Structure formats: C-alpha cells, structure tokens
mmCIF file of C-alpha atoms and ligand atoms in Angstrom:
data_model
loop_
_atom_site.group_PDB
_atom_site.id
_atom_site.type_symbol
_atom_site.label_atom_id
_atom_site.label_comp_id
_atom_site.label_asym_id
_atom_site.label_seq_id
_atom_site.Cartn_x
_atom_site.Cartn_y
_atom_site.Cartn_z
ATOM 1 C CA UNK A 12 -231.640 -0.305 12.760
ATOM 2 C CA UNK A 13 -230.157 -2.429 15.108
ATOM 3 C CA UNK A 14 -228.181 -5.693 16.301
ATOM 4 C CA UNK A 15 -227.730 -8.447 14.881
ATOM 5 C CA UNK A 16 -227.761 -6.090 11.587
ATOM 6 C CA UNK A 17 -229.064 -8.123 8.203
ATOM 7 C CA UNK A 18 -229.159 -6.761 4.048
ATOM 8 C CA UNK A 19 -232.007 -4.677 3.804
ATOM 9 C CA UNK A 20 -234.903 -5.533 1.087
ATOM 10 C CA UNK A 21 -233.597 -4.028 -2.200
ATOM 11 C CA UNK A 22 -237.145 -2.298 -4.444
ATOM 12 C CA UNK A 23 -236.178 -2.655 -6.903
ATOM 13 C CA UNK A 24 -234.337 -6.047 -9.550
ATOM 14 C CA UNK A 25 -230.636 -5.609 -10.094
ATOM 15 C CA UNK A 26 -231.248 -4.487 -13.556
ATOM 16 C CA UNK A 27 -233.457 -2.226 -13.098
ATOM 17 C CA UNK A 28 -230.919 0.583 -12.922
ATOM 18 C CA UNK A 29 -229.750 -0.497 -16.670
ATOM 19 C CA UNK A 30 -227.746 1.103 -18.612
ATOM 20 C CA UNK A 31 -227.049 3.698 -15.649
ATOM 21 C CA UNK A 32 -225.631 0.941 -13.188
ATOM 22 C CA UNK A 33 -225.650 -2.956 -14.404
ATOM 23 C CA UNK A 34 -226.033 -5.619 -13.322
ATOM 24 C CA UNK A 35 -223.524 -7.468 -12.283
ATOM 25 C CA UNK A 36 -222.266 -4.266 -10.718
ATOM 26 C CA UNK A 37 -225.256 -3.871 -8.620
ATOM 27 C CA UNK A 38 -226.107 -8.047 -7.677
ATOM 28 C CA UNK A 39 -222.069 -8.119 -6.047
ATOM 29 C CA UNK A 40 -221.990 -4.226 -4.433
ATOM 30 C CA UNK A 41 -225.593 -5.252 -2.463
ATOM 31 C CA UNK A 42 -224.861 -9.511 -2.039
ATOM 32 C CA UNK A 43 -221.205 -9.206 -1.437
ATOM 33 C CA UNK A 44 -219.652 -5.410 -0.772
ATOM 34 C CA UNK A 45 -223.255 -4.226 1.570
ATOM 35 C CA UNK A 46 -223.478 -8.048 3.437
ATOM 36 C CA UNK A 47 -219.672 -7.938 4.187
ATOM 37 C CA UNK A 48 -219.999 -5.263 5.683
ATOM 38 C CA UNK A 49 -222.934 -6.296 7.772
ATOM 39 C CA UNK A 50 -221.166 -9.507 8.665
ATOM 40 C CA UNK A 51 -217.971 -7.841 10.023
ATOM 41 C CA UNK A 52 -221.156 -5.005 12.361
ATOM 42 C CA UNK A 53 -222.303 -7.598 13.569
ATOM 43 C CA UNK A 54 -219.367 -10.029 14.787
ATOM 44 C CA UNK A 55 -217.527 -7.007 16.052
ATOM 45 C CA UNK A 56 -220.926 -6.398 18.990
ATOM 46 C CA UNK A 57 -220.492 -9.979 19.448
ATOM 47 C CA UNK A 58 -219.206 -9.509 22.696
ATOM 48 C CA UNK A 59 -220.502 -5.513 23.599
ATOM 49 C CA UNK A 60 -224.022 -6.751 24.660
ATOM 50 C CA UNK A 61 -224.156 -2.403 26.092
ATOM 51 C CA UNK A 62 -223.749 -0.812 22.044
ATOM 52 C CA UNK A 63 -226.697 -3.516 21.095
ATOM 53 C CA UNK A 64 -229.579 -1.355 22.232
ATOM 54 C CA UNK A 65 -228.722 1.293 20.993
ATOM 55 C CA UNK A 66 -229.078 1.893 16.853
ATOM 56 C CA UNK A 67 -227.158 2.034 13.874
ATOM 57 C CA UNK A 68 -227.733 6.278 14.617
ATOM 58 C CA UNK A 69 -226.537 6.431 17.690
ATOM 59 C CA UNK A 70 -223.883 4.157 18.155
ATOM 60 C CA UNK A 71 -222.515 6.264 14.404
ATOM 61 C CA UNK A 72 -223.546 9.700 16.835
ATOM 62 C CA UNK A 73 -221.764 9.054 19.493
ATOM 63 C CA UNK A 74 -218.108 6.807 17.745
ATOM 64 C CA UNK A 75 -215.801 7.751 19.626
ATOM 65 C CA UNK A 76 -217.186 6.590 22.881
ATOM 66 C CA UNK A 77 -217.452 3.019 21.546
ATOM 67 C CA UNK A 78 -214.013 0.821 23.333
ATOM 68 C CA UNK A 79 -211.072 1.761 20.671
ATOM 69 C CA UNK A 80 -210.245 -1.725 20.631
ATOM 70 C CA UNK A 81 -213.664 -1.817 18.235
ATOM 71 C CA UNK A 82 -214.073 1.840 17.118
ATOM 72 C CA UNK A 83 -212.658 1.625 13.884
ATOM 73 C CA UNK A 84 -213.843 -1.263 12.700
ATOM 74 C CA UNK A 85 -217.207 0.156 13.724
ATOM 75 C CA UNK A 86 -216.994 3.076 11.960
ATOM 76 C CA UNK A 87 -216.057 1.409 8.695
ATOM 77 C CA UNK A 88 -218.695 -1.795 8.300
ATOM 78 C CA UNK A 89 -220.981 0.769 10.517
ATOM 79 C CA UNK A 90 -220.610 3.129 8.524
ATOM 80 C CA UNK A 91 -220.306 0.862 5.566
ATOM 81 C CA UNK A 92 -223.931 -0.456 6.506
ATOM 82 C CA UNK A 93 -225.647 2.566 7.181
ATOM 83 C CA UNK A 94 -224.340 4.593 4.295
ATOM 84 C CA UNK A 95 -225.448 1.707 1.882
ATOM 85 C CA UNK A 96 -228.804 1.594 3.262
ATOM 86 C CA UNK A 97 -228.986 4.816 2.311
ATOM 87 C CA UNK A 98 -227.619 4.522 -1.023
ATOM 88 C CA UNK A 99 -229.981 1.767 -2.041
ATOM 89 C CA UNK A 100 -233.185 3.711 -1.125
ATOM 90 C CA UNK A 101 -232.374 7.348 -3.180
ATOM 91 C CA UNK A 102 -231.928 5.045 -6.735
ATOM 92 C CA UNK A 103 -234.813 3.995 -8.045
ATOM 93 C CA UNK A 104 -235.577 2.651 -11.737
ATOM 94 C CA UNK A 105 -237.085 5.691 -14.007
ATOM 95 C CA UNK A 106 -235.722 7.635 -12.084
ATOM 96 C CA UNK A 107 -233.514 11.005 -11.988
ATOM 97 C CA UNK A 108 -234.680 14.524 -12.905
ATOM 98 C CA UNK A 109 -235.119 17.428 -11.092
ATOM 99 C CA UNK A 110 -235.838 16.908 -6.882
ATOM 100 C CA UNK A 111 -239.356 18.916 -6.983
ATOM 101 C CA UNK A 112 -241.676 20.787 -3.434
ATOM 102 C CA UNK A 113 -239.154 21.557 -0.900
ATOM 103 C CA UNK A 114 -236.362 20.117 -1.491
ATOM 104 C CA UNK A 115 -236.529 21.754 -4.489
ATOM 105 C CA UNK A 116 -236.582 25.042 -2.446
ATOM 106 C CA UNK A 117 -233.696 24.662 -0.666
ATOM 107 C CA UNK A 118 -231.959 23.397 -2.852
ATOM 108 C CA UNK A 119 -231.811 26.798 -4.393
ATOM 109 C CA UNK A 120 -232.173 28.725 -1.641
ATOM 110 C CA UNK A 121 -228.362 26.833 -0.325
ATOM 111 C CA UNK A 122 -227.312 26.495 -4.119
ATOM 112 C CA UNK A 123 -229.234 28.936 -5.796
ATOM 113 C CA UNK A 124 -230.274 26.492 -9.169
ATOM 114 C CA UNK A 125 -230.254 22.566 -9.611
ATOM 115 C CA UNK A 126 -227.460 22.896 -12.421
ATOM 116 C CA UNK A 127 -224.916 24.810 -9.815
ATOM 117 C CA UNK A 128 -225.691 21.567 -7.284
ATOM 118 C CA UNK A 129 -225.490 19.359 -9.189
ATOM 119 C CA UNK A 130 -221.952 21.104 -11.140
ATOM 120 C CA UNK A 131 -221.441 20.750 -7.732
ATOM 121 C CA UNK A 132 -221.679 18.056 -6.281
ATOM 122 C CA UNK A 133 -220.595 16.356 -9.946
ATOM 123 C CA UNK A 134 -217.377 17.812 -8.817
ATOM 124 C CA UNK A 135 -216.846 17.227 -5.527
ATOM 125 C CA UNK A 136 -217.365 13.441 -5.811
ATOM 126 C CA UNK A 137 -215.360 13.576 -8.725
ATOM 127 C CA UNK A 138 -212.475 15.298 -6.686
ATOM 128 C CA UNK A 139 -212.974 13.010 -3.806
ATOM 129 C CA UNK A 140 -208.892 11.049 -3.625
ATOM 130 C CA UNK A 141 -208.891 7.158 -3.210
ATOM 131 C CA UNK A 142 -212.793 5.461 -1.776
ATOM 132 C CA UNK A 143 -214.965 7.532 0.070
ATOM 133 C CA UNK A 144 -218.418 9.233 -0.681
ATOM 134 C CA UNK A 145 -219.903 11.980 -2.380
ATOM 135 C CA UNK A 146 -222.675 14.027 0.439
ATOM 136 C CA UNK A 147 -224.867 16.948 0.622
ATOM 137 C CA UNK A 148 -226.303 16.912 3.964
ATOM 138 C CA UNK A 149 -228.679 19.389 6.629
ATOM 139 C CA UNK A 150 -226.775 20.492 9.215
ATOM 140 C CA UNK A 151 -227.971 21.704 12.460
ATOM 141 C CA UNK A 152 -229.022 24.578 11.706
ATOM 142 C CA UNK A 153 -230.761 23.369 8.729
ATOM 143 C CA UNK A 154 -228.655 23.852 5.629
ATOM 144 C CA UNK A 155 -227.134 21.555 2.985
ATOM 145 C CA UNK A 156 -224.085 21.363 3.018
ATOM 146 C CA UNK A 157 -222.345 19.303 -0.120
ATOM 147 C CA UNK A 158 -218.661 17.318 0.586
ATOM 148 C CA UNK A 159 -217.436 13.893 0.606
ATOM 149 C CA UNK A 160 -216.099 12.054 2.971
ATOM 150 C CA UNK A 161 -213.280 9.217 3.314
ATOM 151 C CA UNK A 162 -213.484 5.803 3.365
ATOM 152 C CA UNK A 163 -216.602 4.427 4.866
ATOM 153 C CA UNK A 164 -217.091 7.481 6.983
ATOM 154 C CA UNK A 165 -220.550 9.202 7.289
ATOM 155 C CA UNK A 166 -221.820 12.666 8.289
ATOM 156 C CA UNK A 167 -223.896 11.866 10.787
ATOM 157 C CA UNK A 168 -220.182 11.587 12.967
ATOM 158 C CA UNK A 169 -220.326 15.392 11.760
ATOM 159 C CA UNK A 170 -224.026 15.491 13.693
ATOM 160 C CA UNK A 171 -225.304 15.921 9.865
ATOM 161 C CA UNK A 172 -227.820 14.332 8.240
ATOM 162 C CA UNK A 173 -226.845 12.872 5.172
ATOM 163 C CA UNK A 174 -229.826 13.290 2.591
ATOM 164 C CA UNK A 175 -228.416 11.818 -0.948
ATOM 165 C CA UNK A 176 -224.651 10.004 -1.086
ATOM 166 C CA UNK A 177 -222.897 8.831 -3.825
ATOM 167 C CA UNK A 178 -220.830 5.890 -3.959
ATOM 168 C CA UNK A 179 -217.344 6.629 -4.889
ATOM 169 C CA UNK A 180 -215.440 3.623 -3.994
ATOM 170 C CA UNK A 181 -214.495 1.300 -7.088
ATOM 171 C CA UNK A 182 -216.177 -1.306 -5.889
ATOM 172 C CA UNK A 183 -219.061 1.038 -7.208
ATOM 173 C CA UNK A 184 -218.285 1.458 -10.869
ATOM 174 C CA UNK A 185 -214.913 -0.598 -11.952
ATOM 175 C CA UNK A 186 -216.708 -3.263 -13.772
ATOM 176 C CA UNK A 187 -218.629 -0.969 -15.762
ATOM 177 C CA UNK A 188 -216.967 2.232 -15.621
ATOM 178 C CA UNK A 189 -213.181 0.540 -15.912
ATOM 179 C CA UNK A 190 -211.546 4.813 -14.766
ATOM 180 C CA UNK A 191 -214.447 6.143 -16.275
ATOM 181 C CA UNK A 192 -216.045 7.745 -13.014
ATOM 182 C CA UNK A 193 -216.626 10.710 -14.066
ATOM 183 C CA UNK A 194 -219.560 9.093 -16.584
ATOM 184 C CA UNK A 195 -220.413 7.677 -14.158
ATOM 185 C CA UNK A 196 -220.612 9.865 -12.136
ATOM 186 C CA UNK A 197 -222.724 11.766 -14.754
ATOM 187 C CA UNK A 198 -225.588 8.745 -15.763
ATOM 188 C CA UNK A 199 -226.431 8.306 -11.529
ATOM 189 C CA UNK A 200 -228.665 11.820 -11.546
ATOM 190 C CA UNK A 201 -231.057 8.564 -14.278
ATOM 191 C CA UNK A 202 -231.853 7.117 -10.888
ATOM 192 C CA UNK A 203 -232.072 9.550 -8.975
ATOM 193 C CA UNK A 204 -234.763 9.100 -5.968
ATOM 194 C CA UNK A 205 -236.175 12.841 -5.772
ATOM 195 C CA UNK A 206 -239.048 11.004 -3.548
ATOM 196 C CA UNK A 207 -236.795 9.569 -0.742
ATOM 197 C CA UNK A 208 -234.766 12.562 -0.610
ATOM 198 C CA UNK A 209 -237.213 14.721 -0.055
ATOM 199 C CA UNK A 210 -238.957 13.090 2.451
ATOM 200 C CA UNK A 211 -235.982 12.515 5.370
ATOM 201 C CA UNK A 212 -235.826 15.823 4.501
ATOM 202 C CA UNK A 213 -238.579 16.732 4.913
ATOM 203 C CA UNK A 214 -238.339 14.467 8.498
ATOM 204 C CA UNK A 215 -235.561 16.436 9.262
ATOM 205 C CA UNK A 216 -235.687 20.122 8.058
HETATM 206 MN MN1 MN B 1 -220.215 0.352 -2.103
#
C-alpha cells in the first residue's frame, strides 16, 4: 500500500455478513469511516513527498521518524487505513468455525486450546476501555500474543505482525448492538476468515 491511498475493494457485499454484522453498519463503516481515514492520510502526506514512496507498513513501523506536525495524524489515520484493510479481509460470509492446519497448531501451542484462545481474545476485546482494537499478533520471536491497543494504533508500531483484529470502536457495532459489545464480539466469531489469518501467519513465521 502506497500513497495516494485508496479504498480496497470489498470481496463481499454489505449484507453478506448478516445477521452478525448488519448491512447498514458495513456500508457506513467501509464507505464513510474507512474512506475518511484514507482521505486524512492522503492529505497529511500531500506536502511530504519523502514519505510518499514508503509503504504504509514502513511508515507505521517507523512512526517516530515522521515530522512531529503530522505524526499523530498519520498514526491515527494511517493506522486506521491499515487496520480496516486487514479487518475486511479477515471476515467473510459463511466464515467462522475453527482454525485449521498450522494456525490451529500454533494457537494450541501458545494458548493451550482454541477455546482458551477464544476466551482470552473475547475478554481482551470486551474489557478494552474506550475505542480501539483487540489483537492477535505474531511477535518478533514468533510467538502468538493477544492484547488490545487504543484508537487506531496497530501492532506494527510494536514491531509485531497483526494477524487478527476486532474493531471495538462503537462505530463497528452500535447500530445493531448498541451497548452490547459482548454480543457483537461473540457473533463476530461466525464471520472469521481463518484461511486468510493462516496465510498471513505462514508468510511471517
Ligand atoms: Mn472501524
């Protein structure tokens, strides 16, 4: 991903994650919120050609090297663009179930069982205070770890690979679930695209 950034195509329709993620939320989340991060990111880099040739991953991994006047803005909006690109890809219609292959093996190695992992990830996302994301990441020493980050911060900023993230900003669930974040999180397990997550794991192990 490079400047100027554009909204990636969705590989499924707005209503195809129903009933777990409703059509209206998908449409607004993708076409308004995500597009908004992209517009802001592009405008912040407009006057900084030296950063336009870097990939977004490189920018986020080296966020401290950005000029102070755009650093926070790029952190928020560049992180927002990166996180949402991943979010759309790790979901799919008729997803869910359990991970297979190497991903299943690594989850069991790091968290004992899929059920234990699911519980930890769900609780982490549920207990995160305010806006942010719950993450499953691959650390630099090739371990899997679960934690949450504030706002649009991304694990890339910690030198880690984000494998799976759940958006717990209210814009991700409020229209359908209002204050019931737990119900949103539990339903989200039904739309997970485990194949994409395993593919990213294999590419980075
Ligand atoms: Mn979002």
